[in-house]
Coordinates of C-alpha atoms in Angstrom, one line a residue:
Chain O
M22 CA 135.2 67.2 89.2
G23 CA 133.7 70.7 88.9
Q24 CA 131.1 72.3 91.1
T25 CA 127.5 73.2 90.7
L26 CA 126.3 76.7 91.3
A27 CA 125.1 75.9 94.8
E28 CA 128.5 74.3 95.7
K29 CA 130.4 77.3 94.3
I30 CA 128.5 79.8 96.3
L31 CA 128.6 77.7 99.5
S32 CA 132.4 77.1 99.1
A33 CA 132.9 80.9 98.9
H34 CA 131.2 81.2 102.3
T35 CA 133.0 78.4 104.2
S36 CA 136.5 77.9 105.6
D37 CA 137.2 75.1 103.1
P38 CA 135.6 74.1 99.8
V39 CA 132.6 71.9 100.3
R40 CA 131.2 68.8 98.6
P41 CA 127.6 67.5 98.6
G42 CA 126.6 65.7 101.8
E43 CA 129.1 67.5 104.0
F44 CA 128.0 69.5 107.0
A45 CA 129.5 73.0 107.1
Q46 CA 129.3 76.3 109.0
V47 CA 128.3 78.8 106.4
R48 CA 128.7 82.6 106.6
V49 CA 125.5 84.4 105.7
D50 CA 125.2 87.7 103.9
V51 CA 121.6 88.3 104.9
A52 CA 119.4 86.9 107.7
L53 CA 115.6 87.5 107.3
A54 CA 112.5 87.0 109.5
N55 CA 108.9 88.2 109.4
D56 CA 106.2 89.0 112.0
V57 CA 105.3 85.3 112.4
T58 CA 108.8 83.9 112.7
A59 CA 110.8 86.8 114.3
P60 CA 109.2 86.6 117.7
I61 CA 110.5 83.1 118.3
A62 CA 113.8 83.9 116.7
I63 CA 114.2 86.9 119.0
R64 CA 113.3 84.8 122.1
E65 CA 116.0 82.2 121.1
F66 CA 118.5 85.0 120.2
E67 CA 118.2 86.4 123.7
K68 CA 119.0 82.9 125.1
I69 CA 122.3 82.8 123.1
G70 CA 123.5 85.9 125.0
T71 CA 125.6 87.8 122.4
G72 CA 123.4 90.9 123.2
K73 CA 123.9 92.4 119.7
V74 CA 123.2 91.0 116.2
F75 CA 126.4 90.2 114.3
N76 CA 125.7 93.1 111.8
P77 CA 122.7 95.4 111.9
D78 CA 123.0 96.0 108.2
S79 CA 122.7 92.2 107.4
V80 CA 119.5 91.5 109.3
V81 CA 116.2 92.2 107.5
L82 CA 112.9 92.2 109.3
V83 CA 109.5 92.6 107.5
P84 CA 106.1 92.6 109.0
D85 CA 104.1 91.1 106.1
H86 CA 102.2 88.0 107.2
F87 CA 99.6 89.4 109.6
A88 CA 100.4 93.0 108.9
P89 CA 98.8 95.6 108.8
N90 CA 98.0 94.0 112.2
K91 CA 95.0 91.8 111.7
D92 CA 94.1 91.4 115.4
I93 CA 95.4 92.2 118.9
K94 CA 97.6 89.0 119.1
S95 CA 99.2 89.8 115.7
A96 CA 99.7 93.4 116.8
A97 CA 101.7 92.0 119.8
Q98 CA 103.8 89.8 117.6
C99 CA 104.6 92.8 115.3
A100 CA 105.4 94.9 118.3
I101 CA 108.0 92.4 119.5
M102 CA 109.8 92.6 116.1
R103 CA 109.5 96.4 115.9
N104 CA 111.0 96.9 119.3
F105 CA 113.8 94.5 118.6
A106 CA 114.6 96.3 115.3
R107 CA 114.7 99.6 117.2
D108 CA 116.9 98.2 120.1
Q109 CA 119.3 96.5 117.7
E110 CA 119.4 99.5 115.3
I111 CA 118.5 97.1 112.4
S112 CA 118.9 99.2 109.2
H113 CA 116.4 97.2 107.1
Y114 CA 113.2 97.0 109.1
F115 CA 110.3 97.9 106.8
E116 CA 107.3 99.5 108.6
V117 CA 103.7 99.3 107.2
G118 CA 103.7 102.0 104.4
K119 CA 107.2 101.0 103.3
M120 CA 106.9 97.3 103.6
G121 CA 106.1 94.7 101.0
I122 CA 105.8 90.9 100.9
E123 CA 109.4 90.0 101.9
H124 CA 110.4 88.0 98.8
V125 CA 109.2 90.7 96.5
L126 CA 110.7 93.5 98.6
L127 CA 114.2 92.3 99.2
P128 CA 115.3 91.8 95.6
E129 CA 113.5 95.0 94.6
Q130 CA 115.4 97.0 97.2
G131 CA 118.7 95.5 96.2
L132 CA 119.2 93.8 99.6
V133 CA 119.9 90.3 98.2
L134 CA 122.4 89.9 95.4
P135 CA 124.0 87.4 93.1
G136 CA 126.5 85.1 94.9
D137 CA 125.0 85.8 98.3
V138 CA 124.1 83.2 101.0
V139 CA 120.7 84.3 102.3
V140 CA 118.8 82.5 105.1
G141 CA 115.3 83.4 106.1
A142 CA 112.8 82.2 108.6
D143 CA 110.3 81.7 105.8
S144 CA 110.2 78.7 103.5
H145 CA 109.9 80.9 100.4
T146 CA 113.3 82.5 101.0
C147 CA 114.4 80.2 98.1
T148 CA 113.0 83.0 95.8
Y149 CA 116.4 84.7 95.6
G150 CA 117.8 81.8 93.7
A151 CA 116.5 83.8 90.7
L152 CA 119.4 86.2 91.2
G153 CA 122.0 83.5 91.4
A154 CA 122.1 83.6 95.2
F155 CA 122.0 80.6 97.5
S156 CA 119.0 81.3 99.6
T157 CA 117.0 78.9 101.7
G158 CA 114.3 78.8 104.3
M159 CA 115.0 77.8 107.8
G160 CA 113.4 77.9 111.3
S161 CA 113.4 80.7 113.8
T162 CA 116.1 79.2 116.0
D163 CA 118.4 79.0 112.9
I164 CA 117.8 82.6 112.2
A165 CA 118.5 83.4 115.9
V166 CA 121.9 81.8 115.5
A167 CA 122.5 83.5 112.2
M168 CA 121.6 86.9 113.7
A169 CA 123.9 86.3 116.7
T170 CA 126.9 84.8 114.9
G171 CA 126.6 85.5 111.1
E172 CA 126.9 81.8 110.5
I173 CA 124.6 78.8 110.3
W174 CA 125.0 75.1 109.9
M175 CA 124.1 73.5 106.6
R176 CA 124.2 70.1 104.9
V177 CA 125.6 70.9 101.4
P178 CA 122.9 69.7 99.0
E179 CA 123.3 67.6 95.8
T180 CA 121.9 69.5 92.7
I181 CA 119.3 68.4 90.2
R182 CA 119.6 70.2 86.9
I183 CA 116.3 70.8 85.0
V184 CA 116.7 71.9 81.4
Y185 CA 113.7 73.5 79.6
T186 CA 114.0 73.4 75.8
G187 CA 111.8 75.2 73.3
V188 CA 109.7 78.4 73.2
L189 CA 106.7 78.9 75.5
Q190 CA 103.2 79.0 74.2
P191 CA 101.1 82.1 74.6
W192 CA 99.8 82.7 78.2
V193 CA 102.4 80.3 79.6
G194 CA 104.8 81.8 82.2
G195 CA 107.1 80.9 85.0
K196 CA 104.1 79.7 87.2
D197 CA 103.0 77.2 84.6
L198 CA 106.6 75.9 84.2
I199 CA 107.1 75.4 87.9
L200 CA 103.6 73.9 88.4
Y201 CA 104.3 71.5 85.5
T202 CA 107.7 70.6 87.0
I203 CA 106.3 69.9 90.5
G204 CA 103.5 67.8 88.9
K205 CA 106.3 65.8 87.2
I206 CA 108.7 65.3 90.0
G207 CA 106.3 65.5 93.0
V208 CA 106.3 67.5 96.2
S209 CA 109.3 65.5 97.5
G210 CA 111.0 65.2 94.1
A211 CA 113.9 67.4 95.1
L212 CA 113.9 66.7 98.8
Y213 CA 117.2 68.0 100.5
K214 CA 118.5 69.0 97.0
A215 CA 119.2 72.2 95.1
I216 CA 117.7 72.7 91.7
E217 CA 119.5 74.5 88.8
F218 CA 117.0 75.8 86.3
A219 CA 118.5 76.1 82.8
G220 CA 117.8 75.9 79.0
Q221 CA 116.5 78.0 76.2
A222 CA 113.1 78.7 77.8
I223 CA 114.8 79.9 81.0
D224 CA 117.2 82.2 79.1
A225 CA 114.2 83.8 77.6
L226 CA 112.2 84.1 80.8
S227 CA 111.8 87.5 82.6
M228 CA 113.3 88.1 86.0
A229 CA 109.7 88.1 87.4
G230 CA 109.2 84.6 85.9
R231 CA 112.4 83.4 87.4
F232 CA 111.4 84.7 90.8
T233 CA 108.1 82.8 90.5
M234 CA 109.9 79.5 89.7
A235 CA 112.6 79.9 92.3
N236 CA 109.9 80.7 94.9
M237 CA 108.2 77.4 94.4
A238 CA 111.4 75.2 94.5
I239 CA 110.4 74.5 98.1
E240 CA 107.1 73.0 96.9
A241 CA 109.2 70.2 95.3
G242 CA 111.0 69.8 98.6
A243 CA 114.2 71.6 97.4
K244 CA 116.6 73.5 99.6
A245 CA 117.2 76.1 96.9
G246 CA 116.3 76.8 93.2
L247 CA 119.0 78.6 91.3
F248 CA 119.4 80.4 88.0
A249 CA 122.6 81.3 86.2
F250 CA 123.6 85.0 86.3
D251 CA 123.1 86.6 82.9
D252 CA 122.4 89.9 81.2
K253 CA 118.8 90.0 82.6
T254 CA 120.1 89.5 86.1
R255 CA 122.8 92.1 85.6
T256 CA 120.2 94.7 84.3
Y257 CA 117.9 93.9 87.2
V258 CA 120.5 94.0 89.9
D259 CA 122.8 96.9 88.8
Q260 CA 120.1 99.5 89.2
R261 CA 119.3 98.3 92.7
A262 CA 122.4 96.9 94.4
T263 CA 123.2 98.4 97.8
R264 CA 126.7 96.9 97.9
E265 CA 129.3 95.0 95.8
Y266 CA 128.5 91.5 94.7
T267 CA 130.2 88.5 93.1
P268 CA 128.3 86.3 90.6
Y269 CA 129.3 82.7 90.4
A270 CA 128.7 80.1 87.6
A271 CA 128.5 76.3 87.7
D272 CA 131.5 74.5 86.2
E273 CA 131.0 72.8 82.8
D274 CA 132.0 69.5 84.4
A275 CA 129.8 69.9 87.5
D276 CA 128.5 66.8 89.0
Y277 CA 124.6 66.7 89.1
A278 CA 122.6 64.1 91.0
A279 CA 120.2 64.1 88.0
T280 CA 119.4 66.0 84.9
I281 CA 115.9 66.3 83.7
E282 CA 114.9 67.6 80.3
I283 CA 111.5 69.2 79.7
D284 CA 110.2 70.3 76.3
A285 CA 108.7 73.6 77.5
S286 CA 107.0 74.2 74.1
L287 CA 104.5 71.5 75.0
I288 CA 103.5 73.0 78.4
K289 CA 100.0 74.5 78.5
P290 CA 98.6 76.8 81.3
Q291 CA 98.6 74.7 84.4
V292 CA 96.4 74.4 87.5
A293 CA 97.2 72.5 90.7
F294 CA 94.2 70.9 92.4
P295 CA 93.8 70.6 96.1
Y296 CA 95.5 69.6 98.4
L297 CA 99.0 69.4 97.0
P298 CA 101.0 71.5 94.5
E299 CA 101.8 68.3 92.6
N300 CA 98.2 67.7 91.6
T301 CA 98.7 69.6 88.4
R302 CA 97.0 69.3 85.0
P303 CA 96.5 71.6 82.0
V304 CA 93.7 74.1 82.6
S305 CA 92.1 72.8 79.4
E306 CA 91.5 69.5 81.3
A307 CA 90.3 71.0 84.5
G308 CA 86.6 70.4 83.8
N309 CA 83.9 72.7 85.3
I310 CA 85.3 74.2 88.6
P311 CA 83.1 77.1 89.7
I312 CA 85.0 79.5 92.1
D313 CA 84.1 82.0 94.8
Q314 CA 87.3 83.9 95.0
V315 CA 90.4 84.8 93.0
V316 CA 93.6 86.0 94.6
I317 CA 96.3 87.7 92.4
G318 CA 99.5 88.5 94.2
S319 CA 101.8 87.0 96.9
C320 CA 105.6 86.3 97.0
T321 CA 105.0 84.0 94.0
N322 CA 103.1 86.3 91.6
G323 CA 103.0 89.8 93.2
R324 CA 105.3 91.6 90.9
V325 CA 104.3 94.3 88.4
E326 CA 104.8 92.0 85.5
D327 CA 102.2 89.6 87.0
L328 CA 99.7 92.5 87.6
R329 CA 100.3 93.6 84.0
V330 CA 99.3 90.2 82.7
A331 CA 96.2 90.1 84.9
A332 CA 95.1 93.7 84.1
G333 CA 95.6 93.0 80.4
I334 CA 92.9 90.4 80.7
L335 CA 90.6 92.2 83.1
R336 CA 90.7 95.5 81.3
G337 CA 87.3 96.5 80.0
K338 CA 85.8 93.3 81.4
A339 CA 83.9 92.6 84.6
V340 CA 84.6 90.2 87.5
H341 CA 81.9 87.5 87.6
A342 CA 79.0 88.4 89.9
S343 CA 79.7 85.4 92.2
V344 CA 83.5 86.0 92.5
R345 CA 85.4 88.1 94.9
C346 CA 88.6 89.1 93.1
I347 CA 91.4 90.3 95.4
I348 CA 94.6 91.9 94.1
L349 CA 97.6 92.1 96.4
P350 CA 100.6 94.1 94.9
G351 CA 103.8 92.6 96.3
S352 CA 105.3 95.9 97.6
Q353 CA 104.6 99.7 97.8
Q354 CA 106.8 100.1 94.7
V355 CA 104.8 97.5 92.8
Y356 CA 101.6 99.3 93.9
L357 CA 102.9 102.6 92.7
D358 CA 104.1 101.2 89.4
A359 CA 100.7 99.6 88.9
L360 CA 99.0 102.8 89.8
R361 CA 101.1 104.9 87.4
E362 CA 100.5 102.4 84.6
G363 CA 96.8 102.5 85.1
L364 CA 96.6 98.9 86.2
I365 CA 94.9 99.7 89.5
E366 CA 92.2 101.5 87.6
D367 CA 91.7 98.5 85.3
F368 CA 91.3 96.3 88.4
I369 CA 88.9 98.6 90.2
T370 CA 86.8 99.3 87.1
A371 CA 86.5 95.5 86.5
G372 CA 85.2 95.1 90.1
A373 CA 88.3 93.8 91.8
A374 CA 89.4 94.8 95.3
V375 CA 93.0 96.1 95.6
S376 CA 94.8 95.6 98.9
T377 CA 97.9 97.0 100.5
P378 CA 100.8 94.5 100.3
T379 CA 100.4 91.6 102.7
C380 CA 100.7 87.8 102.7
G381 CA 97.2 87.9 104.1
P382 CA 94.9 85.3 102.3
C383 CA 97.8 83.0 101.1
L384 CA 98.0 81.5 104.5
G385 CA 94.4 82.0 105.6
G386 CA 95.5 85.0 107.7
H387 CA 93.2 87.8 106.7
M388 CA 92.1 89.9 103.6
G389 CA 90.2 87.0 102.0
V390 CA 89.7 83.9 104.2
L391 CA 87.5 81.2 102.7
A392 CA 84.4 79.7 104.3
A393 CA 83.6 75.9 104.4
G394 CA 82.9 74.7 100.8
E395 CA 84.3 77.7 99.1
R396 CA 86.9 77.5 96.3
A397 CA 89.6 79.9 95.2
A398 CA 91.8 80.2 92.1
S399 CA 94.9 81.7 93.4
T400 CA 98.4 82.8 92.2
T401 CA 99.9 81.8 95.5
N402 CA 102.1 78.8 96.2
R403 CA 100.3 76.3 98.5
N404 CA 97.0 74.5 98.3
F405 CA 97.2 72.4 101.4
R406 CA 94.0 71.6 103.3
G407 CA 92.9 74.8 105.2
R408 CA 95.6 76.9 103.7
M409 CA 93.3 79.8 102.8
G410 CA 90.8 79.3 105.5
H411 CA 88.3 76.6 106.5
P412 CA 89.6 73.0 106.3
E413 CA 86.7 72.3 103.9
S414 CA 87.7 75.1 101.5
E415 CA 89.8 74.5 98.4
V416 CA 92.6 76.4 96.7
Y417 CA 93.5 75.9 93.0
L418 CA 97.0 77.2 92.1
V419 CA 97.3 79.0 88.8
G420 CA 99.3 81.8 87.1
P421 CA 98.1 85.4 86.8
A422 CA 96.6 85.0 83.3
V423 CA 94.5 82.0 84.3
A424 CA 93.5 83.7 87.6
A425 CA 92.3 86.8 85.8
A426 CA 90.4 84.8 83.1
S427 CA 88.8 82.7 85.9
A428 CA 87.7 85.8 87.7
I429 CA 85.7 86.9 84.6
A430 CA 84.3 83.4 83.9
G431 CA 83.4 82.5 87.5
R432 CA 85.1 79.1 86.9
I433 CA 88.7 78.0 86.2
T434 CA 89.4 78.7 82.6
R435 CA 92.0 79.6 80.0
P436 CA 92.6 83.3 79.0
Q437 CA 91.6 82.3 75.4
E438 CA 88.0 81.6 76.7
V439 CA 87.4 85.2 77.8
L440 CA 89.3 87.3 75.3
Chain G
M16 CA 117.5 58.1 125.9
T17 CA 114.7 55.5 125.8
I18 CA 111.2 56.6 124.9
K19 CA 108.0 54.6 125.3
G20 CA 104.7 55.6 123.9
H21 CA 101.6 54.8 121.8
V22 CA 101.3 55.5 118.1
W23 CA 99.4 58.3 116.4
K24 CA 99.5 57.3 112.7
Y25 CA 99.3 59.6 109.7
G26 CA 99.9 59.3 105.9
D27 CA 102.3 61.0 103.4
N28 CA 103.0 64.7 103.0
V29 CA 101.6 65.8 106.4
D30 CA 102.1 69.6 105.9
T31 CA 102.9 72.3 108.4
D32 CA 99.3 73.7 107.9
A33 CA 98.0 70.4 109.1
I34 CA 100.4 70.3 112.1
I35 CA 99.6 73.8 113.1
P36 CA 97.2 75.9 110.9
A37 CA 98.5 79.3 110.0
R38 CA 95.4 81.0 111.6
Y39 CA 97.0 80.2 115.0
L40 CA 100.4 81.7 114.2
N41 CA 99.4 85.0 115.8
V42 CA 100.8 83.6 119.0
S43 CA 104.1 81.8 119.8
S44 CA 103.5 80.3 123.2
T45 CA 104.0 76.5 123.4
K46 CA 100.8 75.9 125.3
D47 CA 98.6 77.9 122.8
L48 CA 100.2 76.2 119.8
A49 CA 99.9 72.7 121.3
A50 CA 96.2 73.1 121.8
H51 CA 95.7 73.3 118.0
C52 CA 98.2 70.7 116.9
M53 CA 96.9 68.5 114.0
E54 CA 93.5 70.2 114.3
D55 CA 92.5 70.1 110.6
I56 CA 93.4 66.5 109.9
D57 CA 92.7 65.0 113.4
P58 CA 90.5 67.1 115.6
A59 CA 90.7 64.5 118.4
F60 CA 94.5 64.7 118.7
A61 CA 95.1 67.7 120.9
A62 CA 92.5 66.6 123.5
S63 CA 93.5 63.0 123.7
V64 CA 97.2 62.8 123.1
K65 CA 99.1 61.4 126.1
K66 CA 102.5 62.5 127.3
G67 CA 105.1 60.3 125.7
D68 CA 103.0 59.3 122.7
I69 CA 104.7 58.9 119.3
I70 CA 103.7 60.3 115.9
V71 CA 104.3 57.9 113.0
A72 CA 103.9 59.1 109.5
G73 CA 104.8 58.5 105.8
E74 CA 107.0 60.4 103.3
N75 CA 107.9 64.1 103.5
F76 CA 106.5 64.8 107.0
G77 CA 106.4 68.5 107.8
C78 CA 106.4 69.8 104.2
G79 CA 105.5 73.4 103.5
S80 CA 106.2 76.3 105.8
S81 CA 109.4 77.0 107.8
R82 CA 107.3 77.6 110.9
E83 CA 109.1 76.3 113.9
H84 CA 105.7 76.5 115.5
A85 CA 105.1 73.0 114.0
P86 CA 107.7 71.0 116.0
I87 CA 107.0 73.3 119.0
A88 CA 103.3 72.4 118.9
I89 CA 104.1 68.7 118.5
K90 CA 106.6 68.7 121.4
G91 CA 104.3 70.9 123.5
A92 CA 101.4 68.4 123.0
G93 CA 103.5 65.8 124.8
I94 CA 104.8 63.9 121.8
S95 CA 108.1 62.2 122.7
C96 CA 109.3 61.4 119.2
V97 CA 108.4 61.4 115.5
I98 CA 109.1 58.5 113.3
A99 CA 108.5 59.0 109.5
S100 CA 109.6 57.5 106.2
S101 CA 111.1 60.8 105.3
Y102 CA 111.0 64.5 106.4
A103 CA 110.8 67.8 104.6
R104 CA 114.2 69.4 105.3
I105 CA 113.2 72.5 107.2
F106 CA 111.0 70.5 109.6
Y107 CA 113.9 68.1 110.1
R108 CA 116.4 70.8 111.1
N109 CA 113.8 72.6 113.2
A110 CA 113.1 69.4 115.2
I111 CA 116.8 68.8 115.7
N112 CA 117.4 72.5 116.6
I113 CA 114.7 72.5 119.3
G114 CA 115.4 69.0 120.7
L115 CA 112.5 67.0 119.4
P116 CA 113.7 63.5 118.6
I117 CA 112.9 62.3 115.1
L118 CA 113.8 59.1 113.3
E119 CA 113.5 57.7 109.8
S120 CA 112.3 54.2 109.2
A121 CA 109.9 53.4 106.3
Q122 CA 109.5 49.8 107.5
A123 CA 108.6 50.7 111.1
V124 CA 106.1 53.2 109.7
R125 CA 104.5 50.6 107.4
E126 CA 104.0 48.1 110.2
A127 CA 102.9 50.4 113.0
K128 CA 99.2 51.0 113.6
K129 CA 97.4 53.5 115.6
G130 CA 97.6 52.6 119.3
H131 CA 100.6 50.2 119.0
E132 CA 103.1 50.7 121.7
L133 CA 106.7 51.5 120.7
E134 CA 110.0 51.7 122.5
V135 CA 112.6 53.9 120.9
Q136 CA 116.3 54.2 121.7
I137 CA 117.5 57.4 120.2
E138 CA 121.3 57.0 120.3
A139 CA 121.2 53.4 119.2
G140 CA 118.6 54.2 116.6
T141 CA 116.4 51.3 117.4
I142 CA 112.6 51.1 117.4
R143 CA 110.8 48.2 119.1
N144 CA 107.1 47.7 118.4
L145 CA 106.1 46.2 121.7
T146 CA 102.6 45.3 120.3
T147 CA 104.0 43.2 117.4
G148 CA 107.4 42.3 119.0
K149 CA 109.3 43.5 115.9
T150 CA 112.5 45.6 116.1
Y151 CA 113.8 48.1 113.5
R152 CA 117.1 49.7 113.0
T153 CA 117.5 53.3 111.7
A154 CA 120.5 55.0 110.3
A155 CA 122.6 56.6 113.1
Y156 CA 122.6 60.5 113.2
P157 CA 125.6 62.1 111.6
K158 CA 128.2 63.1 114.2
F159 CA 127.6 66.8 113.5
M160 CA 123.9 66.5 114.3
L161 CA 124.5 64.3 117.3
A162 CA 126.5 67.2 118.7
I163 CA 123.5 69.5 118.4
I164 CA 121.2 66.9 119.9
N165 CA 123.6 66.3 122.8
A166 CA 123.8 70.0 123.5
G167 CA 120.0 70.0 123.9
G168 CA 119.5 71.9 120.6
L169 CA 121.1 74.6 118.5
V170 CA 121.0 77.3 121.1
G171 CA 123.0 75.2 123.6
Y172 CA 125.4 74.1 120.8
T173 CA 125.9 77.7 119.7
K174 CA 126.5 79.0 123.2
A175 CA 129.2 76.3 123.7
R176 CA 130.8 77.3 120.4
I177 CA 130.9 81.0 121.3
E178 CA 132.4 80.1 124.7
E179 CA 135.0 77.9 123.1
R180 CA 136.0 80.8 120.7
R181 CA 136.2 83.2 123.6
R182 CA 138.6 81.0 125.4
G183 CA 140.6 80.7 122.1

């Protein structure tokens, strides 16, 4: 019996080939933490007693959640990470001014590559599956151990294959595909499993769209969400890679726990209602949902392709008088690209606020926290109770096209309604 | 290890923002995190939870973020054990890694009500509902995970592995 992509990559990082269900010590190529998770990882790392990290080039530390420091307590957390990075001579520590939202930044900088095993103390570490890497979120203690030893324990996951046939409708992107999928299989539909995304619609999807889909694999409970390596991956990676890499492919006769086929040509722009990402429906069936805030950005939709879609809709139009529209480019490079393309001018002229890169409002941290009773349409990845602020506020998850259209209309709506 | 405590009962998909809202993640001390545990779905929890109490919940407990602050807050609040129908995987490994006992039993969950008293034997994998008199059996931990649990968590396990390697 052949191996799935996940089994292939993991087998290349263990002492013996692995099968689903087995526990294994897996070598890691990159270990990642941020300003929220690193302080605990550092505390646990110090208890292990190796003194030094296994390889200062393989650890990546990014202050992005509550950075630029939102308050004194956050400043203290960021300082713990900064001092550790200095003491350990970590090559890839990204200070404010160079940093981005970690899952936009690492692929952009060529730090995560096809065939890698990447572990991060952040649940959206699964984003790098778009590159054909096995990447997964873990806790701080896991990352402490990975930093100390270069290895971590894993249970090898079974794989679900999801095949998207057909050609996408206008204004439908990676976000709509993944929201639709989570609506179909549920927030625990891929629990403990890896997902392989495949099919005609996936082959045609941009790298940005693939990052968005892989990013939200965790919202279906998955350990990883992987894409096959193809010419698009090669083009993206070859201009950025900081080291050699080995792409892997699933075997023809790989054994999948399940195969799900989705006719992607039938999928319309989607919205996920509070308080779970599985509460999806087409935007055309959303009814009248007035909104107070729109957030465009995050590790899910903070790439320049996303901003291009949003700016294309906002250009020459005005953000609704009762809406605060906040744009968060995913990295300094994304910001610069957007600036050079004139997208930032489009946003500001339309009455949107443009922020330095940060996770900020996605997790109710800063830069756009909601009051009781307020609603946001957001291109982020979670709409749990209290996620963006007050427990009585609401987040509706959408793609960048629907977010931009909704900012103009003052309620959740399709791009066709405002163009 | 035998655990005895009263039940705090919750539903399906209790997410990590419910266990510890992100607005409190600007600190990492156990005491500060425990003070806000379950705040948005059960404001009474942190103030009235008793040492040894048990959280009982439905499917996909701990879904969402990778924040280890979630099991740390639960353990810090005095909870001795979590019993759920199923767990989100990062929460599951975080709990094992920091030495918070967790068990899976959909039936025990279905039949437990808030305030019931449970007696749990971790190694044997048995849950006794002392209020109803019913006993439930859960799947035993895989050997690999039991080794982590017996080492007091992943740090202890890793230190022992490093020591073993050093000795060759």
